Every structure is written in C-alpha cells, then in structure tokens.
PDB file of C-alpha atoms in Angstrom:
ATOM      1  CA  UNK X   1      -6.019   0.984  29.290  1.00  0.00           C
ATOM      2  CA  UNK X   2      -6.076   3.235  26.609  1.00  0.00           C
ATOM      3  CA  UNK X   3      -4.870   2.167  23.385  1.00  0.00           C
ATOM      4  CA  UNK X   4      -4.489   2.969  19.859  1.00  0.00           C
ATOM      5  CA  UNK X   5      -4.267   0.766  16.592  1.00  0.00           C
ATOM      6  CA  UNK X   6      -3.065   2.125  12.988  1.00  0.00           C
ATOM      7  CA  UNK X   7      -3.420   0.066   9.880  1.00  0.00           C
ATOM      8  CA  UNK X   8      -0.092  -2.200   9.385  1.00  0.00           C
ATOM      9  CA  UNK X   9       2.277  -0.900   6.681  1.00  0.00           C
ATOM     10  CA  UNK X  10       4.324  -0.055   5.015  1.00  0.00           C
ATOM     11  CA  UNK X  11       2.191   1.691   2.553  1.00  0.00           C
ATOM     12  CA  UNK X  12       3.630   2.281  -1.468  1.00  0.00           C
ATOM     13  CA  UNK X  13       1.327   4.628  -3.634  1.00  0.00           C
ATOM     14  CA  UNK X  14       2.266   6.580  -6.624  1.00  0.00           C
ATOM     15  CA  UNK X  15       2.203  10.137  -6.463  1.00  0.00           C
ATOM     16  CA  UNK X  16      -1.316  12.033  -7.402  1.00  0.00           C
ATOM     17  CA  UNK X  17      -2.748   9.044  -5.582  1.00  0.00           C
ATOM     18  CA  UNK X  18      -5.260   8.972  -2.569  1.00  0.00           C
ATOM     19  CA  UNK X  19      -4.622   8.696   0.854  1.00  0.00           C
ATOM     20  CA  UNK X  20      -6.159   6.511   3.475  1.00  0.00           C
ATOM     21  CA  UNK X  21      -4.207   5.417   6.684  1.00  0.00           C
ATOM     22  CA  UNK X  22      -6.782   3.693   9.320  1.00  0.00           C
ATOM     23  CA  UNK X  23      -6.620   4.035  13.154  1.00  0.00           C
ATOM     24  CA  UNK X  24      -9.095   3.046  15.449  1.00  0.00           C
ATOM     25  CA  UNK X  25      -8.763   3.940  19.030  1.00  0.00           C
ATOM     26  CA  UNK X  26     -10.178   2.234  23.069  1.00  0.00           C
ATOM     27  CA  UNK X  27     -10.587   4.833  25.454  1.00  0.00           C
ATOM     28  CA  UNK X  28     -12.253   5.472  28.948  1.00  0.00           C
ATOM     29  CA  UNK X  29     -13.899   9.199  28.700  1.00  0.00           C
ATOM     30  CA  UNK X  30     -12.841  11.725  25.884  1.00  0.00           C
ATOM     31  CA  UNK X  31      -9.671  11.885  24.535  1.00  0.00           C
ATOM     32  CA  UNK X  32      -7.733  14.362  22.191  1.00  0.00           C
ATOM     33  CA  UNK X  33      -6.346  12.736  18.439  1.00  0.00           C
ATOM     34  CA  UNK X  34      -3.607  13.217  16.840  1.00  0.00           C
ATOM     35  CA  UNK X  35      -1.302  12.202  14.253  1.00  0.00           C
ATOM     36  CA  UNK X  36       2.098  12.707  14.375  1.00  0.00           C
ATOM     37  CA  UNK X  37       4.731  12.454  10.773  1.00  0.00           C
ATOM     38  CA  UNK X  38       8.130  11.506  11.203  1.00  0.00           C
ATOM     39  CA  UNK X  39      10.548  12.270   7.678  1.00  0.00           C
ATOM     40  CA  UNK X  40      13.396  10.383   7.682  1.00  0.00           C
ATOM     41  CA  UNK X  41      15.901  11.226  10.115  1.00  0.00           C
ATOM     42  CA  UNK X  42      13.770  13.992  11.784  1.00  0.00           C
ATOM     43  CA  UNK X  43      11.784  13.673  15.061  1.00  0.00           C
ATOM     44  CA  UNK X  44       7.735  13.522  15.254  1.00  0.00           C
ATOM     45  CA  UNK X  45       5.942  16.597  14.692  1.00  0.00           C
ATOM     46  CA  UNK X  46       2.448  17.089  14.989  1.00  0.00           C
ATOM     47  CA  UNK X  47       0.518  17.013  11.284  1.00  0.00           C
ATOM     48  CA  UNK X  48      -3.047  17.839  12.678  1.00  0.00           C
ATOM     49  CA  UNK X  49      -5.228  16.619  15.982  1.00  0.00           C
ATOM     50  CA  UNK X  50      -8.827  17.054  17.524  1.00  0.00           C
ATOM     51  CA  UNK X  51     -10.120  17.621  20.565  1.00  0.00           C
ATOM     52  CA  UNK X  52     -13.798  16.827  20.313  1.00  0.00           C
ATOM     53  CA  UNK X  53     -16.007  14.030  18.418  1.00  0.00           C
ATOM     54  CA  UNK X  54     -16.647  15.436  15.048  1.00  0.00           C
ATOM     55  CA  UNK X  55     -13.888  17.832  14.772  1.00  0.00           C
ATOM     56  CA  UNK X  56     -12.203  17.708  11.601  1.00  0.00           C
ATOM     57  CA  UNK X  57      -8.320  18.333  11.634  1.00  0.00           C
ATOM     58  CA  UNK X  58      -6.434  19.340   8.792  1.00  0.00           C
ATOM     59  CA  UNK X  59      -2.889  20.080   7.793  1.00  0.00           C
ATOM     60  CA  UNK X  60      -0.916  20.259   4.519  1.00  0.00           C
ATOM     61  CA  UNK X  61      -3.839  18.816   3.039  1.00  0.00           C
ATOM     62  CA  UNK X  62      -4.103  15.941   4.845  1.00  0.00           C
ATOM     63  CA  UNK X  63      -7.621  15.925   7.270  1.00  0.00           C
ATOM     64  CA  UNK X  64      -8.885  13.451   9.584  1.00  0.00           C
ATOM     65  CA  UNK X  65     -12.410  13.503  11.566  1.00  0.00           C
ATOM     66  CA  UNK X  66     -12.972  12.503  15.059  1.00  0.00           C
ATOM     67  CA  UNK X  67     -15.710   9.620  14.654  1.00  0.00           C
ATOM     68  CA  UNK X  68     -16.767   8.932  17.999  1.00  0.00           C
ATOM     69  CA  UNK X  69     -19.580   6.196  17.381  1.00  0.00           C
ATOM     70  CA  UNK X  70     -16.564   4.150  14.872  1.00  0.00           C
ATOM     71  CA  UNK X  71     -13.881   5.035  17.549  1.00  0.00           C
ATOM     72  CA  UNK X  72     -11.571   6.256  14.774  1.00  0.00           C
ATOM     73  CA  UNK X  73      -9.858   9.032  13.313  1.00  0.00           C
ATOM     74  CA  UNK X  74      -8.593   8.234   9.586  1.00  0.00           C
ATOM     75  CA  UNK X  75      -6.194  10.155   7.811  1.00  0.00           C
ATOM     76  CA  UNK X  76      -6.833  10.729   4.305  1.00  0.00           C
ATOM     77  CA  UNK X  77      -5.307  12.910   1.556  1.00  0.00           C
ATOM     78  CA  UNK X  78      -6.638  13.189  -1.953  1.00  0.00           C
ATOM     79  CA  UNK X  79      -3.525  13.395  -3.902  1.00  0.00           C
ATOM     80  CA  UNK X  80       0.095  12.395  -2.301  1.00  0.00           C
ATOM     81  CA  UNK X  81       3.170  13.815  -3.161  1.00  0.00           C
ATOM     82  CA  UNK X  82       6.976  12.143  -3.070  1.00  0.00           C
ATOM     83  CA  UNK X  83       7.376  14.354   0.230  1.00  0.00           C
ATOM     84  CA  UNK X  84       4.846  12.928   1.947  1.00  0.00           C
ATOM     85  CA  UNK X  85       6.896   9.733   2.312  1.00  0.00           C
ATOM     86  CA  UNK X  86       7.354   9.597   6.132  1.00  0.00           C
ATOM     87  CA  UNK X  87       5.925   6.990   9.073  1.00  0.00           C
ATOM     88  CA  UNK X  88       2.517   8.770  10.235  1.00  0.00           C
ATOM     89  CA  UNK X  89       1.679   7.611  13.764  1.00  0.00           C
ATOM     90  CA  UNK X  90      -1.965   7.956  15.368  1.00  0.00           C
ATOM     91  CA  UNK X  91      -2.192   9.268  19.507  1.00  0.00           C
ATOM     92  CA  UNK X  92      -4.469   9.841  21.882  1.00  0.00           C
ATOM     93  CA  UNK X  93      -4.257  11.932  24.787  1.00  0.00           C
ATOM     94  CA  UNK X  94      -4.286   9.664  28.749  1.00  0.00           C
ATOM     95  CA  UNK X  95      -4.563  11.994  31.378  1.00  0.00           C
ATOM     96  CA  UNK X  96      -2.584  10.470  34.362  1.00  0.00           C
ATOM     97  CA  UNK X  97      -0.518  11.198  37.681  1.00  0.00           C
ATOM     98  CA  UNK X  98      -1.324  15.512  36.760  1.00  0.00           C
ATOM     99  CA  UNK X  99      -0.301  15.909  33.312  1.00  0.00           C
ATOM    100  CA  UNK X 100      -1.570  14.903  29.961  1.00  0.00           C
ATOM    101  CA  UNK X 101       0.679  11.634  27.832  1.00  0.00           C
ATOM    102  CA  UNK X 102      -0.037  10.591  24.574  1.00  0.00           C
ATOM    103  CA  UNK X 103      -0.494   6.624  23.674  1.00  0.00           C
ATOM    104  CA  UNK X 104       0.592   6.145  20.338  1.00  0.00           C
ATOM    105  CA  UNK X 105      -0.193   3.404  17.359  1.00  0.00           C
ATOM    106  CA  UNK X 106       2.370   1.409  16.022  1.00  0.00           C
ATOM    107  CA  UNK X 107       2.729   3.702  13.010  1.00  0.00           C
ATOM    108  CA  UNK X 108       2.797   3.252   9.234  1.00  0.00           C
ATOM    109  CA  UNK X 109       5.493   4.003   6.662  1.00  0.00           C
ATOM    110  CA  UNK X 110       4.227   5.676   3.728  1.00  0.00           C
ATOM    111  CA  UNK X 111       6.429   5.738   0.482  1.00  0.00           C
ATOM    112  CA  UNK X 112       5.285   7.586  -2.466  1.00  0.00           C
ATOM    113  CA  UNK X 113       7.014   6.679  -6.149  1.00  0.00           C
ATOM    114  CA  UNK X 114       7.042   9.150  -8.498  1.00  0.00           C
TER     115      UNK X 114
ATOM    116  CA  UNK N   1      12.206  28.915  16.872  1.00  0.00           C
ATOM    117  CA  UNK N   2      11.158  26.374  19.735  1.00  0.00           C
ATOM    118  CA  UNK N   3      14.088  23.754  20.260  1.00  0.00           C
ATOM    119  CA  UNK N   4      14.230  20.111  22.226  1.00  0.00           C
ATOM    120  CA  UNK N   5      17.698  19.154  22.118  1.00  0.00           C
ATOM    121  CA  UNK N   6      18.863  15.266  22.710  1.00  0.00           C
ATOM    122  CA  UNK N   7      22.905  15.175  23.177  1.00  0.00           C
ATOM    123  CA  UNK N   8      23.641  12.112  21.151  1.00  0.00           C
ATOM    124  CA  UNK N   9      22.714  11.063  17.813  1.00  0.00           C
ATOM    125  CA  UNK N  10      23.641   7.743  17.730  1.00  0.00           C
ATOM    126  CA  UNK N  11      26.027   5.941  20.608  1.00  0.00           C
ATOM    127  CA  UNK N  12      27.265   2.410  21.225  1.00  0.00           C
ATOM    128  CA  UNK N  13      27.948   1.235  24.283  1.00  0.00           C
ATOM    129  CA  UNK N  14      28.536  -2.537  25.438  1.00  0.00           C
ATOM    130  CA  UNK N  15      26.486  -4.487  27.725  1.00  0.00           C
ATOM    131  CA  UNK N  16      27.114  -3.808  31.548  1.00  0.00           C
ATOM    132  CA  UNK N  17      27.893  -0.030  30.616  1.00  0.00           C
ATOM    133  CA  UNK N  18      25.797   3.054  32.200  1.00  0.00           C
ATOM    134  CA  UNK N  19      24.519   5.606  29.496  1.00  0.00           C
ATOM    135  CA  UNK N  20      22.922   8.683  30.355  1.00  0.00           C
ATOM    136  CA  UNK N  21      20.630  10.452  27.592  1.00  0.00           C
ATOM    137  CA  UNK N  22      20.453  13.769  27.985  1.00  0.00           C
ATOM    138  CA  UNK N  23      17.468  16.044  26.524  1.00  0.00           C
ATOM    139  CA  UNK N  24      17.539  19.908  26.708  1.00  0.00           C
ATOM    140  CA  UNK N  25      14.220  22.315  25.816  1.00  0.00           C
ATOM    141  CA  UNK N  26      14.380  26.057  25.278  1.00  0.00           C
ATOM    142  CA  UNK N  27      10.897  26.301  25.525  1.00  0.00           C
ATOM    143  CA  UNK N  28      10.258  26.447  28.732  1.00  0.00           C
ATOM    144  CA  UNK N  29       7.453  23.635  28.974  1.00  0.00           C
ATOM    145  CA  UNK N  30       6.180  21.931  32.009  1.00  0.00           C
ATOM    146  CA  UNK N  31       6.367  18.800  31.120  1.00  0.00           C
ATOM    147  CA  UNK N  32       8.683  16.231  29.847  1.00  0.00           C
ATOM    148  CA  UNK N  33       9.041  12.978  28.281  1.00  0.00           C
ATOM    149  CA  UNK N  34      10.855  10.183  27.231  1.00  0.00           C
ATOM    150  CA  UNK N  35       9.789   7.181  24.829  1.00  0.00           C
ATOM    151  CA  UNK N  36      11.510   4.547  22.937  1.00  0.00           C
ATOM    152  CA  UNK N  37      10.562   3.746  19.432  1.00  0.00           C
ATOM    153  CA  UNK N  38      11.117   0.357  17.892  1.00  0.00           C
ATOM    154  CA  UNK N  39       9.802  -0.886  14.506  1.00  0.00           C
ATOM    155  CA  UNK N  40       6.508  -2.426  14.874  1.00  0.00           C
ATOM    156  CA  UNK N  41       5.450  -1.394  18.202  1.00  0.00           C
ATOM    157  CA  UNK N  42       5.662   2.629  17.707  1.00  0.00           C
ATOM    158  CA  UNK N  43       6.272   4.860  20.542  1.00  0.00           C
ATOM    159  CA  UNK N  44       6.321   3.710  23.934  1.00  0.00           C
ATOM    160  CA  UNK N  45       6.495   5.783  27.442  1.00  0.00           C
ATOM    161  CA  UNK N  46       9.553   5.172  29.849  1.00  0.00           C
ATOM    162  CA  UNK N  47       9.345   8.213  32.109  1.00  0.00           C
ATOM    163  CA  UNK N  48       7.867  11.501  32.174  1.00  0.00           C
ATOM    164  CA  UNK N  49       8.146  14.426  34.163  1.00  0.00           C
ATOM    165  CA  UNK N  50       6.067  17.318  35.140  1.00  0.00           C
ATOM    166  CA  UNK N  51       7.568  19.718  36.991  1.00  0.00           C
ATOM    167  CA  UNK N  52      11.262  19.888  38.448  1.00  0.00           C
ATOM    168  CA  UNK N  53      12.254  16.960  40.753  1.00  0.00           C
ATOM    169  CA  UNK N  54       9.218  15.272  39.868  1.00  0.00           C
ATOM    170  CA  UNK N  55       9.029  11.931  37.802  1.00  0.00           C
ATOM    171  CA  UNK N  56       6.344   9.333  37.179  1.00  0.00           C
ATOM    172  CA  UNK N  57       6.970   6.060  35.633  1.00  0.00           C
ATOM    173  CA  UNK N  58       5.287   5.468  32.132  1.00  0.00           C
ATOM    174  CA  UNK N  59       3.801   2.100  30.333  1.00  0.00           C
ATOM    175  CA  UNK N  60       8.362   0.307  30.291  1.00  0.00           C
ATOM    176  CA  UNK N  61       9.809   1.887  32.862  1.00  0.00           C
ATOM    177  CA  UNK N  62      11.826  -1.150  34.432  1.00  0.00           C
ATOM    178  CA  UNK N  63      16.221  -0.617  33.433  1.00  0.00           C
ATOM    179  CA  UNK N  64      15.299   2.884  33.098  1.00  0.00           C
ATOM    180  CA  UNK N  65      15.913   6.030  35.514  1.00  0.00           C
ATOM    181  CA  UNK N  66      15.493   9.638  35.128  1.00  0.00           C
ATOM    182  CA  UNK N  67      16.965  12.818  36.776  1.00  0.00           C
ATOM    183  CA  UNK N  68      14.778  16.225  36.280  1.00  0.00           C
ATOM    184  CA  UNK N  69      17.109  18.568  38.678  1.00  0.00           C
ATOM    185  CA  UNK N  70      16.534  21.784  35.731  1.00  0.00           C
ATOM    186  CA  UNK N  71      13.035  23.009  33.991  1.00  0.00           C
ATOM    187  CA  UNK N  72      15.091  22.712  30.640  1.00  0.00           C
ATOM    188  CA  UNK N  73      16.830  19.383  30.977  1.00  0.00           C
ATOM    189  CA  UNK N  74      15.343  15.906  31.450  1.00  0.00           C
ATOM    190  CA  UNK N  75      18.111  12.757  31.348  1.00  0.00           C
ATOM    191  CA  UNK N  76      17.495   9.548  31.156  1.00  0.00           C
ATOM    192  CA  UNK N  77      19.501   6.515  33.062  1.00  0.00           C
ATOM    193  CA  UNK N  78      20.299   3.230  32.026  1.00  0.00           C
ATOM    194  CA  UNK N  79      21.877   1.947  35.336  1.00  0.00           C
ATOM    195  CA  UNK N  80      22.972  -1.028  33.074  1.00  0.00           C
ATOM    196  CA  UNK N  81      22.690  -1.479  30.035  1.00  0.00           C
ATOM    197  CA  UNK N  82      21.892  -4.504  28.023  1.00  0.00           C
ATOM    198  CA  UNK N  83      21.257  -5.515  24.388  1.00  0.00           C
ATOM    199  CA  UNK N  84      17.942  -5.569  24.618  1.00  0.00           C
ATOM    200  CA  UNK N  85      17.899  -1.892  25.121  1.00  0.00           C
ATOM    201  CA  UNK N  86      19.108  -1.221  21.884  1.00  0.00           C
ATOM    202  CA  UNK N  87      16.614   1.725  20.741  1.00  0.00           C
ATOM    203  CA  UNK N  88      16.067   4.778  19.263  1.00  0.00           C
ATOM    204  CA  UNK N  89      15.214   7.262  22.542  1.00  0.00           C
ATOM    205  CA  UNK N  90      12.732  10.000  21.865  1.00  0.00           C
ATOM    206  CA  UNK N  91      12.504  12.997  23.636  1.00  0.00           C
ATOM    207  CA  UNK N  92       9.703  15.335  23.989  1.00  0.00           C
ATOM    208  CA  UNK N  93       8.024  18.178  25.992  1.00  0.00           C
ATOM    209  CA  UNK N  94       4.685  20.008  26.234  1.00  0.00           C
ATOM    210  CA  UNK N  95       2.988  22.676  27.958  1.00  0.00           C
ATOM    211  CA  UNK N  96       0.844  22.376  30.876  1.00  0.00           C
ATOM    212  CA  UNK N  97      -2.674  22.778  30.158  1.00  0.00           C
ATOM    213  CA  UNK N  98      -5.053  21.431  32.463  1.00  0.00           C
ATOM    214  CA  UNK N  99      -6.951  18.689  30.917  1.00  0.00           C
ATOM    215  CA  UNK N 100      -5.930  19.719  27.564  1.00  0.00           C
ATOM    216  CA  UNK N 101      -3.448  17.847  26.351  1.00  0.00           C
ATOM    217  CA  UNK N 102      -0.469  20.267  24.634  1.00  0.00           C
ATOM    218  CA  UNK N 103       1.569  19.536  22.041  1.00  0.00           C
ATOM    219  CA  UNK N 104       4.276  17.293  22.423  1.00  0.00           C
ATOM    220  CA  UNK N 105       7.352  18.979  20.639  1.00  0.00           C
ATOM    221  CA  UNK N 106      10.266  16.011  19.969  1.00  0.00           C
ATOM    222  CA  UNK N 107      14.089  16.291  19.548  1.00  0.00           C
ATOM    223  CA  UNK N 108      15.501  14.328  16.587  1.00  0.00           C
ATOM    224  CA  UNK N 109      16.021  11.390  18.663  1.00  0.00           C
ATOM    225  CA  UNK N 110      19.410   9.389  20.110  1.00  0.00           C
ATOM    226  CA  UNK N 111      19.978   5.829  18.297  1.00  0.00           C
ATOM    227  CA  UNK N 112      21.752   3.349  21.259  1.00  0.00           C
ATOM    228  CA  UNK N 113      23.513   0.394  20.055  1.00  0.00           C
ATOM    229  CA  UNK N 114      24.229  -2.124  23.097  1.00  0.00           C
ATOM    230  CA  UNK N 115      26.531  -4.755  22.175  1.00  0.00           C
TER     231      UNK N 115
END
C-alpha cells in the first residue's frame, strides 16, 4: 500500500540555520503531498502541499517540490526561527472506499535554540 | 473561523471501561476522521466517515467503533478498553472533492490514559 517515510528525528538547529527534513514516498498512481506542523499542544495544520509532480509548495517560508522521478517531497527552509519548533509530518493522499485519506510519515520534531 | 471540536483533553479510564470520544465540526465537511498518534509511528487511521451513517474501517481499526448519526459529530467507541490503547486520538474532517483530496482540518486532540 501506500506509504510514506520522513527522516528520523528529533532535529536541534540553531536559529538563522537551514532547513532540510527528508520524506520519500511509495505510491500506486498520483498522489497529492503534504506536510502537516503540529506546535506543542495544538492539533496538525496544513503548512503547504502539491498536487502534481513538480509543483512547488510553499508556506511561511518553508517550500517543498514534488519530485516524481526521486519519489520525494523535502521540506526545506533557509533560515529557522525558535517558532518553528514543532513535529512536521509528511502525507500523501489514498483514495479509497469514495473519499480521499491521507497516509502519514512518522514525523520529525524540530527544536530550534536560540 | 472553521472549528473541529474533540470533547476531552485528556481522560483516564481503567482497563475494562467503555470511552466514547466525541468530535464536533462547524464546518460542515463531508468527511470525517479519526487517527491515533503515538511517538514513532505518526498518525495512523482507525475509522473514517463520509457521509452520515456511513463508516469505513481505516489501516487499526480492531477495539475501535464509530457512530456518525449527525453531519457535525463523529464519536469514536472503545467497547473495552485496554492499556494498550493508551493514545493521543486525533480528529479531523475535510471536504468532499472528487479525486482531490481536501484539507484535513484537526481538533487539538484527546490524550487517553488506560490503566
């Protein structure tokens, strides 16, 4: 089935610094991407996604690009902040049974010192 | 300001016990889901639901039921629960859009303790 895999964390970087967090995906067909942040003690909420192979999302200055032919979508920012400290998670969209569910990585928990 | 709504923040309940979840949306979405979310293996489908009365079982769906009687309100079951069920419980919902898939909008999430 459908799956999704996001680099391990956590991840510590000082502030200013720049952002990579991998996530590779296995999917039958063409599926949407997204990644999802979670702050502490809030629920998920979308960051940015794309529908297409070589769509670029972007959010709050974080982007990520649909690579189709590296099955990945890797979120990058070039300079963090202390606010971005949340767990980032990586989805793809499974269409099944008449509606659309997203599969979702593992996550990674990103802490940013000042 | 679009709104999913989970009842409980955190509950503890002992083993044996039945807990219902409850999850209300103002938004008037389609569909609806819930997930459990436990360190190292991210977000995971239980049940989701589609349209009123209607349920399908997601990827864990085993000690788990769900009850979709309103558009607005999706609860989730545990019949019995047991320790292993100890969990944070996400709830989400999305619009209906063909083979598009809609953004999921989550509540802040219910934290069960089974002892």
């Amino acid at each position: 089935g459908n799956s999704v895999t996001q680099m391990e964390g956590p991840v510590t970087l000082s502030e200013e610094a720049f952002l990579t967090i991998n996530c590779t995906y296995t999917a039958t067909g063409y599926p949407s991407l997204f990644w999802y942040v979670q702050y502490p003690g809030e629920g998920l909420q979308l960051l940015l996604k794309a529908t297409k192979a070589d769509d670029k999302g972007s959010n709050k200055g974080f982007e990520a690009t649909y690579r189709k032919e590296t099955t990945s979508f890797h979120l990058e920012k070039g300079s963090v902040q202390v606010s971005d400290s949340a767990v980032y998670f990586c989805a793809l969209s499974d269409h099944i049974q008449g509606a659309q569910k997203l599969v979702f990585g593992q996550g990674t928990r990103l802490t940013i010192n000042p | 300001d679009v709104k999913v709504t989970q009842s409980s923040r955190y509950l503890v309940k002992r083993t044996g016990e039945k807990v219902f979840l409850e999850c209300v949306q103002d938004m008037d979405h389609e569909n609806m889901f819930w997930y459990r979310q436990d360190p190292g293996l991210g977000l995971r489908l239980i049940y989701f639901s589609y349209d009123v009365k209607m349920k399908e079982k997601g990827d864990i769906p085993e000690g788990y039921s769900v009850s979709r009687e309103k558009k607005e309100r999706f609860s989730l079951i545990l019949e019995s629960a047991s320790t292993n069920q100890t969990s944070m419980y996400l709830c989400a919902s999305s619009l209906s859009m063909g083979l598009v898939a809609g953004e999921l909008f989550f509540g802040e999430g219910s934290r069960l303790t089974v002892l």
